[in-house]
Amino acid sequence: MLRRSCSAHRRGAAAGLVIVIVIVITIALSARPADAHAILVSSTPGDRALVDTAPAEVSLEFNEPVSVDLGGLRVLDRDGRRLDRGTVRNVDTTISVDLVDGVPDGSYVVTFRLVSADGHPIRGGIIFSVGDVEGDTSGLSGFFVDDGARTWELVGALGRWLAMAGAMVVVGGVAFVTWTGTDPDRRMRRLFVIGATVGAVGVMLAVPVQAALATGQGAGSLFEDGVLSSVLADGFGWSIALGVTGLVAGAALAGRSGVGATAGALAVVCSFPLVGHTRFDDVALGFAADIVHVGAAAVWTGGLAFLLVARRPADDARTRAALVARFSSLATVSIVAVGLAGLALSWTEVRALRALTSTAYGWTLVAKVALVALVAAAGAYNHFRLVPVLAEDPDDRASARRLTRSVRIELVGVAVALAVTAVLVNLTPASVDAGIGRIHSEILVLGDAGSVQVVVDPNRAGDNSIHLYFYDPDGRPAEIAEDVRIDLAKPGDDIGPIQREPFRAGPAHFQWDGPELVSGGRWDVTVVARIDRFAEETATADVLVGGGG
């Protein structure tokens, strides 16, 4: 009977694993490609622009620093021939490359593959036309197709799920053993080994995935000169080293050396914030909240797995009930910490309600919160209903069975929540996707005269630079405005209009630097352009400053 029961449990575990893998794949396939953590703010020539003569170079500007070490910037004609020459220049947020001499009239595609400042590979491109052409660009879209990258993104999502699942088991196991004073037996040791192995495989998978996505040449690019060192640079290598070392140390030393096991668990927890969004958005708050969130989630969820294997049938009912009561108090504190740290992280990544409801990141976060809330509700039921019953009557077998079922349901919910998280961490943050608290860039039409691109940098309460780039009706940079004025108003707070006259910063480019955007929220940035002695055009940009609602 015991053998049949164990076999049933193994089949159930295998079925659960298959379900989770299917969920990871489904979410990853349905989510928008996660390749826009750094956002293309502007380009020269502009996207879809028609210019009279071929430019000497092509340049792209992003909203955060980017690295071109592993990727590149290419300019191609319709036949796929490269028109770029020389080394790609990479200065902070801008990349540029020279073009060959004598570029003929026609339409061209610019493709880029980079690594953004948060460590995520990005890719994309623009199209421009030169000379007297109709600007038909339909045949150029094929240069942006990248099925191989989609496959690697899927592998990356699965790897992140394995890494997080392994971390939950090992860190939660160390906390469980230390808090409850349990001496790990053979079953618990096996669970530690499984957790460390699964986690290490997931962590190491990130290396070929990063190389494949950043270079566009598959995992084999790791064996090319400089690729591995570039992949491991800028915090990525430290994250992998800490993660693998911590997993091994935590699993091996649990129950043998409390200090060593705890140090290993802390190393695992600290390895996650070393790469990703928290490095660049409210760094101190994001880093601290991420550590608390990961650590508390691991203590809670990993501890549940160890609670199941630690409740030995051979132990008397009172011993099992006491063990549940000890862990329940730790789990309750952990659940509260998960919620508070999650709120802090959500603030750094979302910033406004509209970003939560209008972006892939926002809706994925909503799904995760809903799953975690259900799991937390099951935990609350255990803590406030079943644990007190067992404390009063340890021999209540019906309550003990309900507790076991409830813990298993919690673990399944956690596995699904981790699958959602594995996709979530690689999506563009909602605040970036919705243009909140980041550089605001918007093109406004100025009647028949042309258009103006309004760029507000860094788009936060206080000092900002407002750039105005003017274009003719064909999208070419042009001096269409003789004089320019900017009117700044915040109707919600009855501020303004504040009138400012920007200075000329370059050809077809005006700029104003100042502290007029004094608070976060919705501002109207109105451009008043005098086209000639008798004509004036106005256009207004709706700018959400500093993440205010």
Coordinates of C-alpha atoms in Angstrom, one line a residue:
M1 CA 0.0 0.0 0.0
L2 CA 2.8 2.4 0.9
R3 CA 4.6 1.6 -2.4
R4 CA 1.3 2.3 -4.4
S5 CA 0.8 5.6 -2.5
C6 CA 4.4 6.7 -3.3
S7 CA 3.9 5.8 -6.9
A8 CA 0.8 7.8 -7.0
H9 CA 2.6 10.8 -5.5
R10 CA 5.3 10.5 -8.1
R11 CA 2.8 10.5 -10.9
G12 CA 1.1 13.5 -9.4
A13 CA 4.4 15.3 -9.1
A14 CA 5.3 14.5 -12.7
A15 CA 1.9 15.7 -13.8
G16 CA 2.2 18.9 -11.9
L17 CA 5.7 19.5 -13.4
V18 CA 4.2 19.0 -16.9
I19 CA 1.4 21.4 -16.2
V20 CA 3.8 24.1 -14.9
I21 CA 6.1 23.7 -18.0
V22 CA 3.1 24.0 -20.3
I23 CA 2.1 27.2 -18.4
V24 CA 5.6 28.7 -18.8
I25 CA 5.5 27.9 -22.5
T26 CA 1.9 29.3 -23.0
I27 CA 2.7 32.5 -21.1
A28 CA 6.0 33.1 -22.9
L29 CA 4.4 32.5 -26.3
S30 CA 1.4 34.8 -25.7
A31 CA 3.5 37.6 -24.1
R32 CA 4.9 40.3 -26.3
P33 CA 8.6 39.7 -27.1
A34 CA 10.6 41.0 -24.2
D35 CA 13.1 43.0 -26.1
A36 CA 12.4 46.6 -25.3
H37 CA 13.9 47.4 -21.8
A38 CA 15.9 50.2 -23.4
I39 CA 13.6 52.2 -25.6
L40 CA 14.6 53.8 -28.9
V41 CA 13.9 57.5 -28.3
S42 CA 15.1 59.0 -31.6
S43 CA 17.1 58.2 -34.7
T44 CA 18.9 60.0 -37.5
P45 CA 17.5 59.6 -40.1
G46 CA 14.1 59.2 -38.4
D47 CA 12.0 56.0 -38.8
R48 CA 10.1 56.1 -42.1
A49 CA 11.8 59.3 -43.0
L50 CA 12.4 60.4 -46.6
V51 CA 15.7 62.4 -47.0
D52 CA 17.0 64.1 -50.1
T53 CA 20.5 62.8 -49.9
A54 CA 22.1 59.8 -48.2
P55 CA 23.4 60.6 -44.7
A56 CA 27.0 60.0 -43.8
E57 CA 26.1 58.0 -40.7
V58 CA 23.1 56.4 -39.0
S59 CA 22.7 57.0 -35.2
L60 CA 20.2 55.7 -32.7
E61 CA 19.5 57.2 -29.2
F62 CA 18.0 55.2 -26.4
N63 CA 16.5 56.1 -23.0
E64 CA 19.2 54.4 -21.1
P65 CA 22.8 53.2 -21.7
V66 CA 23.2 50.3 -24.0
S67 CA 26.1 48.0 -25.0
V68 CA 26.9 46.9 -28.5
D69 CA 29.7 44.6 -27.6
L70 CA 27.8 41.4 -28.3
G71 CA 25.5 42.6 -31.0
G72 CA 25.7 45.2 -33.7
L73 CA 24.2 47.9 -35.9
R74 CA 23.6 47.1 -39.6
V75 CA 22.3 49.1 -42.5
L76 CA 21.0 46.9 -45.4
D77 CA 19.4 47.5 -48.8
R78 CA 16.6 45.4 -50.3
D79 CA 18.9 42.7 -51.3
G80 CA 20.5 42.3 -47.9
R81 CA 23.8 44.0 -48.8
R82 CA 25.4 45.9 -46.0
L83 CA 26.0 49.6 -46.4
D84 CA 27.5 50.3 -43.0
R85 CA 31.3 50.5 -42.6
G86 CA 33.8 50.7 -39.9
T87 CA 33.3 50.2 -36.1
V88 CA 30.0 50.9 -34.4
R89 CA 30.4 53.8 -32.0
N90 CA 28.8 53.3 -28.6
V91 CA 28.7 56.4 -26.3
D92 CA 26.4 56.0 -23.3
T93 CA 22.8 56.1 -24.7
T94 CA 23.8 56.5 -28.4
I95 CA 25.1 54.2 -31.1
S96 CA 26.1 55.2 -34.5
V97 CA 27.9 53.8 -37.6
D98 CA 29.2 55.4 -40.9
L99 CA 27.7 54.5 -44.3
V100 CA 29.6 53.7 -47.4
D101 CA 30.1 56.4 -50.0
G102 CA 27.6 56.8 -52.8
V103 CA 24.5 55.2 -51.3
P104 CA 22.0 55.3 -54.1
D105 CA 18.3 56.4 -53.9
G106 CA 16.1 53.8 -52.4
S107 CA 14.7 52.4 -49.2
Y108 CA 16.9 50.9 -46.5
V109 CA 16.6 49.1 -43.2
V110 CA 18.6 49.7 -40.0
T111 CA 18.7 46.7 -37.6
F112 CA 20.2 46.7 -34.1
R113 CA 20.9 44.0 -31.5
L114 CA 22.1 45.3 -28.1
V115 CA 22.2 44.7 -24.4
S116 CA 20.3 47.3 -22.3
A117 CA 21.6 48.7 -19.0
D118 CA 19.4 46.3 -17.0
G119 CA 21.2 43.3 -18.7
H120 CA 18.4 42.3 -21.1
P121 CA 19.1 41.8 -24.8
I122 CA 17.1 44.0 -27.1
R123 CA 16.6 44.1 -30.9
G124 CA 14.7 46.1 -33.4
G125 CA 15.2 48.5 -36.2
I126 CA 14.0 51.4 -38.4
I127 CA 13.4 52.0 -42.1
F128 CA 14.3 55.1 -44.1
S129 CA 14.3 56.2 -47.8
V130 CA 16.7 58.3 -49.8
G131 CA 16.0 60.5 -52.8
D132 CA 13.2 60.5 -55.3
V133 CA 11.5 57.3 -54.4
E134 CA 7.9 56.4 -53.4
G135 CA 9.1 55.0 -50.1
D136 CA 7.7 51.6 -50.5
T137 CA 9.1 49.7 -47.5
S138 CA 6.9 46.6 -47.6
G139 CA 9.6 44.3 -48.7
L140 CA 12.0 45.3 -45.9
S141 CA 9.9 43.9 -43.0
G142 CA 11.4 40.5 -43.4
F143 CA 14.7 41.7 -42.0
F144 CA 13.0 42.0 -38.6
V145 CA 11.8 38.4 -38.5
D146 CA 13.7 36.5 -35.8
D147 CA 12.2 33.1 -35.0
G148 CA 15.4 31.8 -33.4
A149 CA 15.3 34.5 -30.8
R150 CA 11.7 33.6 -29.8
T151 CA 12.9 30.0 -29.2
W152 CA 15.7 31.2 -27.0
E153 CA 13.4 33.5 -25.1
L154 CA 11.2 30.4 -24.4
V155 CA 14.3 28.5 -23.1
G156 CA 15.2 31.6 -21.0
A157 CA 11.8 31.6 -19.4
L158 CA 12.0 27.9 -18.5
G159 CA 15.5 28.4 -17.1
R160 CA 14.4 31.3 -14.9
W161 CA 11.5 29.1 -13.6
L162 CA 14.0 26.3 -12.8
A163 CA 16.4 28.8 -11.1
M164 CA 13.6 30.3 -8.9
A165 CA 12.1 26.9 -8.0
G166 CA 15.5 25.6 -7.0
A167 CA 16.2 28.7 -4.9
M168 CA 12.8 28.5 -3.2
V169 CA 13.5 24.9 -2.2
V170 CA 17.1 25.4 -0.9
V171 CA 16.6 28.8 0.8
G172 CA 13.2 27.7 2.3
G173 CA 14.8 24.4 3.4
V174 CA 17.6 26.2 5.3
A175 CA 15.1 28.5 7.0
F176 CA 12.8 25.5 7.9
V177 CA 15.7 23.5 9.4
T178 CA 17.1 26.4 11.3
W179 CA 13.8 27.7 12.6
T180 CA 12.2 24.4 13.6
G181 CA 15.4 22.8 14.8
T182 CA 14.8 19.8 12.6
D183 CA 17.6 17.4 11.9
P184 CA 17.4 16.6 8.2
D185 CA 16.8 13.0 7.4
R186 CA 17.4 11.1 4.1
R187 CA 14.2 12.4 2.5
M188 CA 15.0 16.0 3.4
R189 CA 18.6 15.6 2.1
R190 CA 17.3 14.3 -1.2
L191 CA 15.0 17.3 -1.5
F192 CA 18.0 19.6 -0.9
V193 CA 19.9 17.9 -3.6
I194 CA 17.0 18.1 -6.0
G195 CA 16.5 21.8 -5.3
A196 CA 20.2 22.7 -5.7
T197 CA 20.5 20.7 -8.9
V198 CA 17.4 22.1 -10.5
G199 CA 18.3 25.6 -9.4
A200 CA 21.9 25.3 -10.7
V201 CA 20.8 24.1 -14.1
G202 CA 18.3 27.0 -14.4
V203 CA 21.0 29.5 -13.4
M204 CA 23.6 28.1 -15.8
L205 CA 21.0 28.1 -18.7
A206 CA 21.1 31.9 -18.6
V207 CA 24.6 31.9 -20.1
P208 CA 23.9 30.3 -23.5
V209 CA 20.5 32.1 -23.6
Q210 CA 22.1 35.5 -23.1
A211 CA 24.8 34.8 -25.7
A212 CA 22.3 33.6 -28.2
L213 CA 19.9 36.5 -27.8
A214 CA 22.7 39.2 -27.6
T215 CA 24.6 38.0 -30.6
G216 CA 21.8 36.5 -32.7
Q217 CA 24.1 33.6 -33.6
G218 CA 22.9 30.9 -31.3
A219 CA 24.5 29.3 -28.2
G220 CA 27.6 28.4 -30.3
S221 CA 28.7 32.0 -30.2
L222 CA 29.9 31.4 -26.6
F223 CA 33.0 29.8 -28.1
E224 CA 33.9 32.9 -30.1
D225 CA 36.5 35.3 -28.8
G226 CA 35.3 37.7 -26.1
V227 CA 31.6 36.5 -26.1
L228 CA 31.7 34.6 -22.8
S229 CA 33.6 37.4 -21.0
S230 CA 31.1 40.0 -22.3
V231 CA 28.1 37.8 -21.2
L232 CA 29.5 37.5 -17.7
A233 CA 30.3 41.2 -17.4
D234 CA 28.4 43.9 -15.6
G235 CA 26.9 41.9 -12.7
F236 CA 25.7 38.9 -14.8
G237 CA 28.7 36.7 -13.9
W238 CA 28.5 37.6 -10.2
S239 CA 24.8 36.7 -10.2
I240 CA 25.6 33.3 -11.6
A241 CA 28.5 32.7 -9.3
L242 CA 26.6 33.7 -6.2
G243 CA 23.5 31.7 -7.2
V244 CA 25.3 28.4 -8.0
T245 CA 27.7 28.7 -5.0
G246 CA 24.9 29.6 -2.6
L247 CA 22.7 26.7 -3.8
V248 CA 25.5 24.1 -3.3
A249 CA 26.5 25.5 0.1
G250 CA 23.0 25.9 1.4
A251 CA 22.0 22.3 0.4
A252 CA 25.3 20.7 1.6
L253 CA 25.5 22.5 5.0
A254 CA 21.9 22.6 6.1
G255 CA 21.7 20.9 9.5
R256 CA 25.5 20.7 9.7
S257 CA 26.6 24.3 9.9
G258 CA 23.9 26.9 10.6
V259 CA 26.2 29.8 9.7
G260 CA 27.4 28.2 6.5
A261 CA 23.9 27.2 5.3
T262 CA 22.5 30.6 6.1
A263 CA 25.4 32.3 4.2
G264 CA 24.6 30.1 1.2
A265 CA 20.9 30.9 1.4
L266 CA 21.7 34.7 1.6
A267 CA 24.0 34.4 -1.4
V268 CA 21.2 32.8 -3.4
V269 CA 18.8 35.5 -2.5
C270 CA 21.2 38.3 -3.3
S271 CA 22.1 36.9 -6.7
F272 CA 18.7 37.8 -8.2
P273 CA 18.8 41.6 -7.8
L274 CA 22.3 41.8 -9.4
V275 CA 20.7 41.8 -12.8
G276 CA 17.4 43.2 -13.9
H277 CA 15.2 46.3 -13.4
T278 CA 16.1 46.9 -9.8
R279 CA 19.6 48.0 -10.7
F280 CA 18.3 51.2 -12.4
D281 CA 15.0 52.2 -10.8
D282 CA 15.2 53.6 -7.3
V283 CA 18.2 51.4 -6.7
A284 CA 18.3 51.3 -2.9
L285 CA 14.5 50.7 -2.6
G286 CA 14.4 48.2 -5.5
F287 CA 17.4 46.2 -4.3
A288 CA 16.3 46.0 -0.7
A289 CA 12.7 45.1 -1.7
D290 CA 13.8 42.5 -4.2
I291 CA 16.0 40.8 -1.5
V292 CA 13.1 40.8 1.0
H293 CA 10.6 39.6 -1.6
V294 CA 12.7 36.7 -2.9
G295 CA 13.9 35.7 0.6
A296 CA 10.5 35.8 2.2
A297 CA 8.9 34.0 -0.7
A298 CA 11.5 31.2 -0.4
V299 CA 11.1 30.9 3.3
W300 CA 7.4 30.5 2.9
T301 CA 7.1 28.3 -0.2
G302 CA 10.2 26.3 0.2
G303 CA 9.4 25.7 3.8
L304 CA 6.0 24.2 2.8
A305 CA 7.8 21.5 0.7
F306 CA 10.0 20.6 3.7
L307 CA 7.0 20.6 6.0
L308 CA 5.4 17.8 3.9
V309 CA 8.5 15.6 4.0
A310 CA 9.3 16.4 7.7
R311 CA 6.0 15.3 9.0
R312 CA 7.0 11.6 9.3
P313 CA 4.3 9.0 9.8
A314 CA 6.4 7.4 12.5
D315 CA 6.3 10.5 14.6
D316 CA 3.5 10.8 17.2
A317 CA 0.7 13.2 16.4
R318 CA 1.7 15.7 19.1
T319 CA 5.2 16.0 17.6
R320 CA 3.8 16.5 14.1
A321 CA 1.4 19.2 15.4
A322 CA 4.1 21.0 17.2
L323 CA 6.3 21.1 14.1
V324 CA 3.4 22.5 12.1
A325 CA 2.8 25.2 14.7
R326 CA 6.4 26.3 14.7
F327 CA 6.6 26.6 10.9
S328 CA 3.2 28.3 10.7
S329 CA 4.4 31.3 12.7
L330 CA 7.4 31.7 10.4
A331 CA 5.3 31.3 7.3
T332 CA 2.8 34.0 8.5
V333 CA 5.6 36.5 9.0
S334 CA 7.0 35.6 5.6
I335 CA 3.6 36.1 3.8
V336 CA 3.3 39.6 5.2
A337 CA 6.9 40.4 4.1
V338 CA 6.2 39.1 0.6
G339 CA 3.2 41.4 0.4
L340 CA 5.0 44.5 1.6
A341 CA 8.1 44.0 -0.5
G342 CA 5.9 43.1 -3.5
L343 CA 4.1 46.5 -3.1
A344 CA 7.4 48.3 -3.1
L345 CA 8.7 46.5 -6.2
S346 CA 5.4 47.1 -8.0
W347 CA 5.8 50.8 -7.3
T348 CA 9.2 50.9 -8.8
E349 CA 8.0 49.0 -11.9
V350 CA 4.5 50.4 -12.5
R351 CA 4.1 53.9 -10.9
A352 CA 0.5 54.6 -12.1
L353 CA -2.8 52.7 -12.5
R354 CA -2.9 53.3 -16.2
A355 CA 0.4 51.5 -16.6
L356 CA -1.0 48.5 -14.7
T357 CA -4.0 48.2 -17.0
S358 CA -2.4 49.1 -20.4
T359 CA 0.8 47.0 -20.6
A360 CA 1.7 43.4 -20.8
Y361 CA 3.8 43.8 -17.7
G362 CA 0.9 45.2 -15.8
W363 CA -1.6 42.5 -16.7
T364 CA 1.0 39.8 -16.0
L365 CA 1.6 41.3 -12.6
V366 CA -2.1 41.3 -11.9
A367 CA -2.2 37.6 -12.7
K368 CA 0.7 36.9 -10.4
V369 CA -0.8 38.9 -7.6
A370 CA -4.1 37.0 -8.0
L371 CA -2.3 33.7 -7.8
V372 CA -0.2 34.7 -4.8
A373 CA -3.4 36.0 -3.1
L374 CA -5.1 32.6 -3.5
V375 CA -2.1 30.8 -2.1
A376 CA -1.9 33.2 0.8
A377 CA -5.6 32.6 1.5
A378 CA -4.9 28.9 1.7
G379 CA -2.0 29.6 4.1
A380 CA -4.2 31.9 6.2
Y381 CA -6.8 29.1 6.4
N382 CA -4.1 26.7 7.6
H383 CA -2.7 29.1 10.2
F384 CA -6.0 30.3 11.7
R385 CA -8.2 27.3 11.3
L386 CA -6.3 24.0 11.0
V387 CA -3.2 24.7 13.1
P388 CA -5.2 25.7 16.2
V389 CA -7.4 22.6 15.8
L390 CA -4.3 20.3 15.6
A391 CA -2.7 22.1 18.5
E392 CA -5.7 21.4 20.6
D393 CA -6.3 17.8 19.3
P394 CA -3.1 16.4 17.7
D395 CA -5.0 13.1 17.0
D396 CA -7.6 14.8 14.7
R397 CA -6.8 12.8 11.6
A398 CA -9.4 14.6 9.4
S399 CA -7.8 18.0 10.1
A400 CA -4.3 16.6 9.5
R401 CA -5.4 15.3 6.1
R402 CA -7.0 18.6 5.2
L403 CA -3.8 20.3 6.2
T404 CA -1.7 18.0 3.9
R405 CA -4.1 18.7 1.0
S406 CA -4.0 22.4 1.6
V407 CA -0.2 22.5 1.7
R408 CA -0.1 20.6 -1.6
I409 CA -2.5 23.0 -3.2
E410 CA -0.3 25.9 -2.0
L411 CA 2.7 24.3 -3.6
V412 CA 0.9 23.9 -6.9
G413 CA -0.2 27.5 -6.7
V414 CA 3.4 28.6 -6.0
A415 CA 4.7 26.7 -8.9
V416 CA 2.3 28.4 -11.3
A417 CA 3.1 31.8 -9.7
L418 CA 6.8 31.2 -10.3
A419 CA 5.9 30.4 -14.0
V420 CA 4.3 33.7 -14.3
T421 CA 7.2 35.4 -12.6
A422 CA 9.7 33.8 -14.9
V423 CA 8.0 35.6 -17.8
L424 CA 7.3 38.8 -15.8
V425 CA 10.9 39.6 -15.0
N426 CA 11.9 39.7 -18.6
L427 CA 9.0 42.0 -19.8
T428 CA 9.5 45.7 -20.2
P429 CA 8.5 47.4 -16.9
A430 CA 5.0 48.8 -17.1
S431 CA 6.2 52.3 -16.3
V432 CA 8.7 52.2 -19.2
D433 CA 6.1 50.7 -21.6
A434 CA 3.6 53.4 -20.6
G435 CA 6.2 56.2 -20.7
I436 CA 5.9 57.1 -17.0
G437 CA 8.8 58.6 -15.2
R438 CA 11.0 58.0 -18.2
I439 CA 12.0 60.2 -21.1
H440 CA 8.8 61.3 -22.9
S441 CA 9.0 61.4 -26.7
E442 CA 6.1 62.3 -28.9
I443 CA 5.7 63.7 -32.4
L444 CA 3.0 66.4 -32.9
V445 CA 1.5 67.6 -36.1
L446 CA 1.9 71.4 -36.8
G447 CA -0.8 71.8 -39.4
D448 CA 0.4 71.8 -43.0
A449 CA 3.9 73.1 -41.9
G450 CA 5.2 69.8 -40.7
S451 CA 5.7 68.3 -37.2
V452 CA 7.6 68.6 -34.0
Q453 CA 9.1 65.9 -31.8
V454 CA 8.8 66.8 -28.1
V455 CA 11.3 65.1 -25.8
V456 CA 11.1 65.6 -22.0
D457 CA 14.2 64.3 -20.2
P458 CA 14.3 62.8 -17.6
N459 CA 10.5 63.5 -17.2
R460 CA 10.5 63.7 -13.5
A461 CA 9.4 66.4 -11.0
G462 CA 12.1 69.1 -10.9
D463 CA 14.7 70.0 -13.4
N464 CA 14.1 68.8 -17.0
S465 CA 15.3 69.4 -20.5
I466 CA 12.6 69.9 -23.1
H467 CA 13.9 69.3 -26.7
L468 CA 11.9 70.3 -29.8
Y469 CA 13.0 68.8 -33.1
F470 CA 11.2 70.2 -36.2
Y471 CA 10.4 68.3 -39.4
D472 CA 8.9 69.2 -42.8
P473 CA 5.8 67.4 -44.1
D474 CA 8.0 64.6 -45.5
G475 CA 9.6 63.9 -42.1
R476 CA 12.9 65.6 -42.9
P477 CA 14.6 67.9 -40.3
A478 CA 13.7 71.4 -41.4
E479 CA 13.7 75.0 -40.2
I480 CA 9.9 75.4 -40.3
A481 CA 9.6 77.7 -37.3
E482 CA 11.0 81.2 -37.0
D483 CA 10.2 81.6 -33.4
V484 CA 9.1 79.1 -30.7
R485 CA 7.4 79.3 -27.3
I486 CA 6.6 76.5 -24.8
D487 CA 3.5 76.8 -22.6
L488 CA 3.6 74.5 -19.5
A489 CA 0.4 73.9 -17.6
K490 CA -0.9 71.4 -15.0
P491 CA -4.7 71.8 -15.1
G492 CA -5.3 69.4 -12.3
D493 CA -3.4 71.6 -9.8
D494 CA -4.3 74.9 -11.5
I495 CA -0.7 75.6 -12.4
G496 CA 0.2 77.7 -15.5
P497 CA 0.3 78.2 -18.3
I498 CA 4.0 79.0 -17.7
Q499 CA 5.5 80.5 -20.8
R500 CA 9.1 79.9 -21.8
E501 CA 11.1 80.7 -24.9
P502 CA 13.6 77.9 -25.7
F503 CA 17.0 78.6 -27.1
R504 CA 18.3 77.3 -30.5
A505 CA 20.4 74.2 -29.7
G506 CA 21.1 73.2 -33.3
P507 CA 19.6 72.9 -36.8
A508 CA 15.8 72.5 -36.5
H509 CA 16.4 71.9 -32.7
F510 CA 15.2 74.1 -29.8
Q511 CA 15.8 73.4 -26.1
W512 CA 14.7 74.6 -22.7
D513 CA 16.3 73.6 -19.4
G514 CA 14.5 74.5 -16.2
P515 CA 12.5 73.4 -13.0
E516 CA 9.1 74.3 -14.2
L517 CA 7.7 70.8 -14.0
V518 CA 7.6 71.1 -10.2
S519 CA 5.5 68.0 -9.4
G520 CA 4.5 64.6 -10.7
G521 CA 1.3 64.2 -12.7
R522 CA -0.3 65.2 -16.0
W523 CA 1.2 68.3 -17.7
D524 CA 0.2 69.9 -20.9
V525 CA 3.3 70.9 -22.9
T526 CA 2.2 73.2 -25.7
V527 CA 4.5 74.1 -28.5
V528 CA 3.6 77.5 -30.2
A529 CA 5.6 77.8 -33.4
R530 CA 5.5 81.0 -35.6
I531 CA 5.8 79.7 -39.1
D532 CA 6.0 83.1 -40.8
R533 CA 4.8 86.6 -40.2
F534 CA 1.2 85.6 -40.7
A535 CA 0.9 82.0 -39.5
E536 CA 1.2 80.3 -36.1
E537 CA 0.7 76.7 -35.3
T538 CA 0.2 75.1 -31.9
A539 CA 0.2 71.5 -30.7
T540 CA 0.0 70.0 -27.2
A541 CA 1.7 66.9 -25.7
D542 CA 0.1 65.2 -22.8
V543 CA 3.0 64.3 -20.5
L544 CA 2.8 62.2 -17.4
V545 CA 5.7 63.5 -15.2
G546 CA 7.4 61.5 -12.5
G547 CA 4.8 58.8 -12.3
G548 CA 2.0 60.8 -10.7
G549 CA -1.6 59.8 -11.6

